[in-house]
Amino acid sequence: MNIFSTLEPAQQARQLSNPEGPVGLAVAEWLNGNNREGTAQVLAMMKLRPDCHVLEIGFGNGRAAPEVMGQAANIRYSGIDISPTMVDEAIRFNQTHISAGRANFHLAFAEQMPFPDATFDRVFSIGVAHFWEDPTGPLREIYRVMRPGSFAVMGALDSRSPPQFARPEFGFHLRTASEWEALYRNAGFSTVNTQVVETEQTTPDGKPIKRYSVRVTAQH
Ligand SMILES: C[S@@+](CC[C@H](N)C(=O)[O-])C[C@H]1O[C@@H](n2cnc3c(N)ncnc32)[C@H](O)[C@@H]1O
């Protein structure tokens, strides 16, 4: 039995939105397995090239970072997350890359990021944007830190067949692809493409289930 299945839906939502302590670490590990297919798809969509500077928003336990840096030569990785537990774990796990000056991990909100304007060639985020009650601030901030001509890839839960824990009263704000498209355009992105994708996941009690996510590709 995985630890996630032992939690009440409200606790599941809380540990996904801001993982905390040993339970948060165990939930993040469970999530790595569940998000493996989606993460691989998002990495492929980013078409990473040598020397790209990549930003991840909401890196969780930091397991995607080495995969990002393995995509091409001299990729630099920066990440932000609001959870001190996740920041500590991501730093522990990626110490070699940090010491080599190729990766850095920050405790920060997407709404206010510690980076100058026009820093990144790619931005990505998996399973985070559905926690934004009003995505306007985070999307404008993402736009600010992107270089002209760069693009962002974001995956969030679709409003179709949501899991039991993904309720507004628990901090989940699920949107359709067309709602996301309008939000990205309002934040200044020029070309915005969306798709709804189906991935194989497991329910909290371990049964296989199809989940639906919105993927947004947005050009600066
Ligand atoms: C469901 S987890 C996903 C983690 C990772 N992306 C993955 O797919 O395994 C969501 C993560 O986003 C972080 N997070 C939530 N809201 C955030 C925000 N406004 N800015 C930055 N990170 C945020 C949480 O602390 C958590 O680590």
JSON list of C-alpha atoms and ligand atoms in Angstrom, two decimals, residues 16-19 31-32 35 56-60 80-83 86 108-111 126-128 131-132, ligand 1:
[
{"chain": "A", "resi": 16, "resn": "LEU", "atom": "CA", "xyz": [0.46, 17.67, -3.33]},
{"chain": "A", "resi": 17, "resn": "SER", "atom": "CA", "xyz": [0.17, 21.46, -3.17]},
{"chain": "A", "resi": 18, "resn": "ASN", "atom": "CA", "xyz": [2.92, 21.92, -0.56]},
{"chain": "A", "resi": 19, "resn": "PRO", "atom": "CA", "xyz": [4.58, 18.61, 0.46]},
{"chain": "A", "resi": 31, "resn": "LEU", "atom": "CA", "xyz": [4.15, 11.05, -7.57]},
{"chain": "A", "resi": 32, "resn": "ASN", "atom": "CA", "xyz": [7.38, 10.45, -9.52]},
{"chain": "A", "resi": 35, "resn": "ASN", "atom": "CA", "xyz": [3.94, 11.31, -13.42]},
{"chain": "A", "resi": 56, "resn": "GLU", "atom": "CA", "xyz": [11.14, 24.36, -13.75]},
{"chain": "A", "resi": 57, "resn": "ILE", "atom": "CA", "xyz": [8.26, 25.66, -11.66]},
{"chain": "A", "resi": 58, "resn": "GLY", "atom": "CA", "xyz": [7.27, 23.38, -8.77]},
{"chain": "A", "resi": 59, "resn": "PHE", "atom": "CA", "xyz": [10.08, 20.80, -9.03]},
{"chain": "A", "resi": 60, "resn": "GLY", "atom": "CA", "xyz": [8.85, 18.65, -6.10]},
{"chain": "A", "resi": 80, "resn": "ILE", "atom": "CA", "xyz": [11.61, 27.07, -7.81]},
{"chain": "A", "resi": 81, "resn": "ASP", "atom": "CA", "xyz": [9.25, 25.46, -5.31]},
{"chain": "A", "resi": 82, "resn": "ILE", "atom": "CA", "xyz": [7.27, 26.78, -2.34]},
{"chain": "A", "resi": 83, "resn": "SER", "atom": "CA", "xyz": [7.94, 23.74, -0.12]},
{"chain": "A", "resi": 86, "resn": "MET", "atom": "CA", "xyz": [11.06, 19.76, -1.40]},
{"chain": "A", "resi": 108, "resn": "ALA", "atom": "CA", "xyz": [10.08, 30.85, -4.20]},
{"chain": "A", "resi": 109, "resn": "PHE", "atom": "CA", "xyz": [6.55, 31.33, -5.51]},
{"chain": "A", "resi": 110, "resn": "ALA", "atom": "CA", "xyz": [5.78, 31.38, -9.24]},
{"chain": "A", "resi": 111, "resn": "GLU", "atom": "CA", "xyz": [4.09, 34.69, -8.51]},
{"chain": "A", "resi": 126, "resn": "ILE", "atom": "CA", "xyz": [4.08, 19.66, -14.30]},
{"chain": "A", "resi": 127, "resn": "GLY", "atom": "CA", "xyz": [1.13, 19.38, -11.92]},
{"chain": "A", "resi": 128, "resn": "VAL", "atom": "CA", "xyz": [1.43, 22.87, -10.42]},
{"chain": "A", "resi": 131, "resn": "PHE", "atom": "CA", "xyz": [-3.11, 25.27, -7.68]},
{"chain": "A", "resi": 132, "resn": "TRP", "atom": "CA", "xyz": [-3.33, 28.85, -8.96]},
{"chain": "B", "resi": 1, "resn": "LIG", "atom": "C1", "xyz": [1.96, 17.94, -7.32]},
{"chain": "B", "resi": 1, "resn": "LIG", "atom": "S1", "xyz": [3.60, 18.50, -6.97]},
{"chain": "B", "resi": 1, "resn": "LIG", "atom": "C2", "xyz": [4.40, 18.20, -8.55]},
{"chain": "B", "resi": 1, "resn": "LIG", "atom": "C3", "xyz": [5.89, 18.05, -8.41]},
{"chain": "B", "resi": 1, "resn": "LIG", "atom": "C4", "xyz": [6.64, 17.70, -9.70]},
{"chain": "B", "resi": 1, "resn": "LIG", "atom": "N1", "xyz": [6.43, 18.73, -10.71]},
{"chain": "B", "resi": 1, "resn": "LIG", "atom": "C5", "xyz": [6.20, 16.34, -10.22]},
{"chain": "B", "resi": 1, "resn": "LIG", "atom": "O1", "xyz": [5.55, 16.28, -11.26]},
{"chain": "B", "resi": 1, "resn": "LIG", "atom": "O2", "xyz": [6.53, 15.33, -9.57]},
{"chain": "B", "resi": 1, "resn": "LIG", "atom": "C6", "xyz": [3.41, 20.27, -7.00]},
{"chain": "B", "resi": 1, "resn": "LIG", "atom": "C7", "xyz": [4.65, 21.01, -6.54]},
{"chain": "B", "resi": 1, "resn": "LIG", "atom": "O3", "xyz": [4.47, 22.40, -6.84]},
{"chain": "B", "resi": 1, "resn": "LIG", "atom": "C8", "xyz": [4.85, 23.19, -5.73]},
{"chain": "B", "resi": 1, "resn": "LIG", "atom": "N2", "xyz": [4.06, 24.45, -5.82]},
{"chain": "B", "resi": 1, "resn": "LIG", "atom": "C9", "xyz": [2.75, 24.62, -5.54]},
{"chain": "B", "resi": 1, "resn": "LIG", "atom": "N3", "xyz": [2.37, 25.89, -5.77]},
{"chain": "B", "resi": 1, "resn": "LIG", "atom": "C10", "xyz": [3.48, 26.55, -6.22]},
{"chain": "B", "resi": 1, "resn": "LIG", "atom": "C11", "xyz": [3.75, 27.88, -6.63]},
{"chain": "B", "resi": 1, "resn": "LIG", "atom": "N4", "xyz": [2.78, 28.82, -6.61]},
{"chain": "B", "resi": 1, "resn": "LIG", "atom": "N5", "xyz": [5.01, 28.21, -7.03]},
{"chain": "B", "resi": 1, "resn": "LIG", "atom": "C12", "xyz": [5.99, 27.26, -7.04]},
{"chain": "B", "resi": 1, "resn": "LIG", "atom": "N6", "xyz": [5.80, 25.98, -6.66]},
{"chain": "B", "resi": 1, "resn": "LIG", "atom": "C13", "xyz": [4.56, 25.61, -6.26]},
{"chain": "B", "resi": 1, "resn": "LIG", "atom": "C14", "xyz": [4.54, 22.32, -4.52]},
{"chain": "B", "resi": 1, "resn": "LIG", "atom": "O4", "xyz": [5.28, 22.67, -3.38]},
{"chain": "B", "resi": 1, "resn": "LIG", "atom": "C15", "xyz": [4.89, 20.92, -5.04]},
{"chain": "B", "resi": 1, "resn": "LIG", "atom": "O5", "xyz": [6.24, 20.57, -4.80]}
]
